[in-house]
């Protein structure tokens, strides 16, 4: 009897030991499964982070450039952009985009343009600022700089900006030595842009004459560009970052822009993203915010809105009030627009033609911008190139304490800039 009881007790203990062993094994299996699950989650997270990092960078060959991520406080602002339209096919006498803009009927459109890059230090900073404001611009590139920084040429187009041609060498004596050399510089630079364009993006055939189209004193090169399918586009205002008499600070560059900003419906603003142009980087956000406050729309130069082409173009209403920009502490208004490194197309060389400046409504600028901003709309006159000028009445503009009138000025139109004396710009010279 006792033997039978002892056998059952041992059997019961054996079953308990086996049950505990099964539970221990089950716990080990569950723990192992949990560890595996955690490892899978960690690997998945690392993979997602890696893909996100690649999407933030531009990879060209063995070179990777990582953009600076925006913080929550730097989220892109909502900036109005215009619809893209078909620009007329370039042909001799009609491949000047300033003239196309004048005839488009659009108003309050600003085109930020940068020349002579891409530079490894300056261009990335400009691209980061444009990305922060969700603004697209046009970059007139130099071929030798593209060869130094091909990844930046790619990044410019990848971020939605327009890459265009300046020259290959940026040496005027070489560029303009003869027509064949000029076209070789243009075509070589265009080919570099096309080679570095991201997949699916076709390079746009647009040229800016180094020094401005009037630098060449002839229409022959413009006609040659048209024959080969290129547009050309000068500027009608500038921040003066290559004007020798301007002391290069952000405050002075913004003051220069405001003092010489023409009263036109379309602004094509010349700046540079070449080496040593840090002051342009420093003033760019202030310029953009001022133009936003004034109600300007930002575009690339291949984006032109023709929806109002049947309306009056760059000539504002004669009933508008004149607004001028004055030098701080001065009673005399500024009336001339800058020509930058050279007079733009539309400014006649050696002529005394002038245009009558009608004005638009005045707009307020950002605090501490250095001066008040002139209006959004402006005057119109004919195209002048290679000594051809369309003349009109003498220009005049009225300030708070006087009137300044000039019979020898220059054409100030949507298709060109007015000439000015740099020393008279009211900015401390270097």
PDB file of N, CA and C in Angstrom, residues 181-215:
ATOM      1  N   UNK A 181      34.237  82.288 -81.631  1.00  0.00           N
ATOM      2  CA  UNK A 181      34.660  82.062 -80.249  1.00  0.00           C
ATOM      3  C   UNK A 181      33.489  82.243 -79.295  1.00  0.00           C
ATOM      4  N   UNK A 182      32.699  83.268 -79.545  1.00  0.00           N
ATOM      5  CA  UNK A 182      31.533  83.518 -78.697  1.00  0.00           C
ATOM      6  C   UNK A 182      30.585  82.323 -78.711  1.00  0.00           C
ATOM      7  N   UNK A 183      30.246  81.834 -79.892  1.00  0.00           N
ATOM      8  CA  UNK A 183      29.311  80.713 -79.986  1.00  0.00           C
ATOM      9  C   UNK A 183      29.923  79.435 -79.411  1.00  0.00           C
ATOM     10  N   UNK A 184      31.228  79.273 -79.531  1.00  0.00           N
ATOM     11  CA  UNK A 184      31.878  78.110 -78.931  1.00  0.00           C
ATOM     12  C   UNK A 184      31.746  78.148 -77.406  1.00  0.00           C
ATOM     13  N   UNK A 185      31.910  79.339 -76.815  1.00  0.00           N
ATOM     14  CA  UNK A 185      31.749  79.485 -75.363  1.00  0.00           C
ATOM     15  C   UNK A 185      30.315  79.163 -74.944  1.00  0.00           C
ATOM     16  N   UNK A 186      29.364  79.653 -75.722  1.00  0.00           N
ATOM     17  CA  UNK A 186      27.949  79.403 -75.407  1.00  0.00           C
ATOM     18  C   UNK A 186      27.621  77.916 -75.514  1.00  0.00           C
ATOM     19  N   UNK A 187      27.981  77.311 -76.647  1.00  0.00           N
ATOM     20  CA  UNK A 187      27.624  75.908 -76.874  1.00  0.00           C
ATOM     21  C   UNK A 187      28.327  74.967 -75.904  1.00  0.00           C
ATOM     22  N   UNK A 188      29.583  75.263 -75.592  1.00  0.00           N
ATOM     23  CA  UNK A 188      30.333  74.411 -74.666  1.00  0.00           C
ATOM     24  C   UNK A 188      29.696  74.446 -73.274  1.00  0.00           C
ATOM     25  N   UNK A 189      29.279  75.631 -72.846  1.00  0.00           N
ATOM     26  CA  UNK A 189      28.647  75.755 -71.530  1.00  0.00           C
ATOM     27  C   UNK A 189      27.273  75.090 -71.524  1.00  0.00           C
ATOM     28  N   UNK A 190      26.521  75.259 -72.593  1.00  0.00           N
ATOM     29  CA  UNK A 190      25.205  74.605 -72.686  1.00  0.00           C
ATOM     30  C   UNK A 190      25.354  73.085 -72.622  1.00  0.00           C
ATOM     31  N   UNK A 191      26.364  72.560 -73.302  1.00  0.00           N
ATOM     32  CA  UNK A 191      26.584  71.106 -73.277  1.00  0.00           C
ATOM     33  C   UNK A 191      26.909  70.622 -71.864  1.00  0.00           C
ATOM     34  N   UNK A 192      27.677  71.418 -71.106  1.00  0.00           N
ATOM     35  CA  UNK A 192      27.989  71.047 -69.720  1.00  0.00           C
ATOM     36  C   UNK A 192      26.722  71.023 -68.869  1.00  0.00           C
ATOM     37  N   UNK A 193      25.845  72.007 -69.080  1.00  0.00           N
ATOM     38  CA  UNK A 193      24.570  72.021 -68.348  1.00  0.00           C
ATOM     39  C   UNK A 193      23.742  70.790 -68.702  1.00  0.00           C
ATOM     40  N   UNK A 194      23.670  70.484 -69.994  1.00  0.00           N
ATOM     41  CA  UNK A 194      22.881  69.328 -70.435  1.00  0.00           C
ATOM     42  C   UNK A 194      23.450  68.027 -69.877  1.00  0.00           C
ATOM     43  N   UNK A 195      24.780  67.915 -69.831  1.00  0.00           N
ATOM     44  CA  UNK A 195      25.416  66.698 -69.314  1.00  0.00           C
ATOM     45  C   UNK A 195      25.118  66.480 -67.834  1.00  0.00           C
ATOM     46  N   UNK A 196      24.961  67.560 -67.097  1.00  0.00           N
ATOM     47  CA  UNK A 196      24.752  67.461 -65.649  1.00  0.00           C
ATOM     48  C   UNK A 196      23.285  67.596 -65.250  1.00  0.00           C
ATOM     49  N   UNK A 197      22.397  67.655 -66.240  1.00  0.00           N
ATOM     50  CA  UNK A 197      20.969  67.755 -65.934  1.00  0.00           C
ATOM     51  C   UNK A 197      20.454  66.427 -65.378  1.00  0.00           C
ATOM     52  N   UNK A 198      19.612  66.472 -64.346  1.00  0.00           N
ATOM     53  CA  UNK A 198      19.018  65.234 -63.822  1.00  0.00           C
ATOM     54  C   UNK A 198      18.167  64.559 -64.888  1.00  0.00           C
ATOM     55  N   UNK A 199      17.933  63.283 -64.708  1.00  0.00           N
ATOM     56  CA  UNK A 199      17.127  62.530 -65.664  1.00  0.00           C
ATOM     57  C   UNK A 199      15.744  63.155 -65.811  1.00  0.00           C
ATOM     58  N   UNK A 200      15.308  63.319 -67.048  1.00  0.00           N
ATOM     59  CA  UNK A 200      13.981  63.864 -67.307  1.00  0.00           C
ATOM     60  C   UNK A 200      13.926  65.373 -67.413  1.00  0.00           C
ATOM     61  N   UNK A 201      15.052  66.065 -67.193  1.00  0.00           N
ATOM     62  CA  UNK A 201      15.081  67.530 -67.278  1.00  0.00           C
ATOM     63  C   UNK A 201      15.910  67.932 -68.492  1.00  0.00           C
ATOM     64  N   UNK A 202      15.297  68.693 -69.384  1.00  0.00           N
ATOM     65  CA  UNK A 202      15.971  69.148 -70.593  1.00  0.00           C
ATOM     66  C   UNK A 202      16.502  70.555 -70.384  1.00  0.00           C
ATOM     67  N   UNK A 203      17.754  70.785 -70.735  1.00  0.00           N
ATOM     68  CA  UNK A 203      18.364  72.108 -70.574  1.00  0.00           C
ATOM     69  C   UNK A 203      17.661  73.124 -71.467  1.00  0.00           C
ATOM     70  N   UNK A 204      17.439  74.319 -70.941  1.00  0.00           N
ATOM     71  CA  UNK A 204      16.760  75.394 -71.667  1.00  0.00           C
ATOM     72  C   UNK A 204      17.812  76.289 -72.318  1.00  0.00           C
ATOM     73  N   UNK A 205      17.631  76.621 -73.592  1.00  0.00           N
ATOM     74  CA  UNK A 205      18.641  77.375 -74.338  1.00  0.00           C
ATOM     75  C   UNK A 205      18.455  78.881 -74.108  1.00  0.00           C
ATOM     76  N   UNK A 206      19.071  79.347 -73.038  1.00  0.00           N
ATOM     77  CA  UNK A 206      18.976  80.755 -72.648  1.00  0.00           C
ATOM     78  C   UNK A 206      20.369  81.268 -72.322  1.00  0.00           C
ATOM     79  N   UNK A 207      20.695  82.471 -72.823  1.00  0.00           N
ATOM     80  CA  UNK A 207      22.022  83.062 -72.655  1.00  0.00           C
ATOM     81  C   UNK A 207      21.890  84.466 -72.073  1.00  0.00           C
ATOM     82  N   UNK A 208      22.807  84.834 -71.197  1.00  0.00           N
ATOM     83  CA  UNK A 208      22.968  86.240 -70.806  1.00  0.00           C
ATOM     84  C   UNK A 208      24.363  86.678 -71.242  1.00  0.00           C
ATOM     85  N   UNK A 209      24.406  87.738 -72.047  1.00  0.00           N
ATOM     86  CA  UNK A 209      25.691  88.253 -72.489  1.00  0.00           C
ATOM     87  C   UNK A 209      26.505  88.722 -71.286  1.00  0.00           C
ATOM     88  N   UNK A 210      27.728  88.245 -71.120  1.00  0.00           N
ATOM     89  CA  UNK A 210      28.574  88.772 -70.044  1.00  0.00           C
ATOM     90  C   UNK A 210      28.761  90.282 -70.217  1.00  0.00           C
ATOM     91  N   UNK A 211      28.431  91.044 -69.189  1.00  0.00           N
ATOM     92  CA  UNK A 211      28.500  92.496 -69.283  1.00  0.00           C
ATOM     93  C   UNK A 211      27.241  93.118 -69.850  1.00  0.00           C
ATOM     94  N   UNK A 212      26.282  92.311 -70.302  1.00  0.00           N
ATOM     95  CA  UNK A 212      25.062  92.846 -70.891  1.00  0.00           C
ATOM     96  C   UNK A 212      25.152  92.882 -72.401  1.00  0.00           C
ATOM     97  N   UNK A 213      24.030  92.778 -73.079  1.00  0.00           N
ATOM     98  CA  UNK A 213      24.048  92.695 -74.546  1.00  0.00           C
ATOM     99  C   UNK A 213      24.579  93.965 -75.186  1.00  0.00           C
ATOM    100  N   UNK A 214      24.435  95.109 -74.528  1.00  0.00           N
ATOM    101  CA  UNK A 214      24.916  96.348 -75.121  1.00  0.00           C
ATOM    102  C   UNK A 214      26.440  96.431 -75.086  1.00  0.00           C
ATOM    103  N   UNK A 215      27.051  95.550 -74.304  1.00  0.00           N
ATOM    104  CA  UNK A 215      28.516  95.526 -74.249  1.00  0.00           C
ATOM    105  C   UNK A 215      29.105  95.208 -75.615  1.00  0.00           C
TER     106      UNK A 215
END
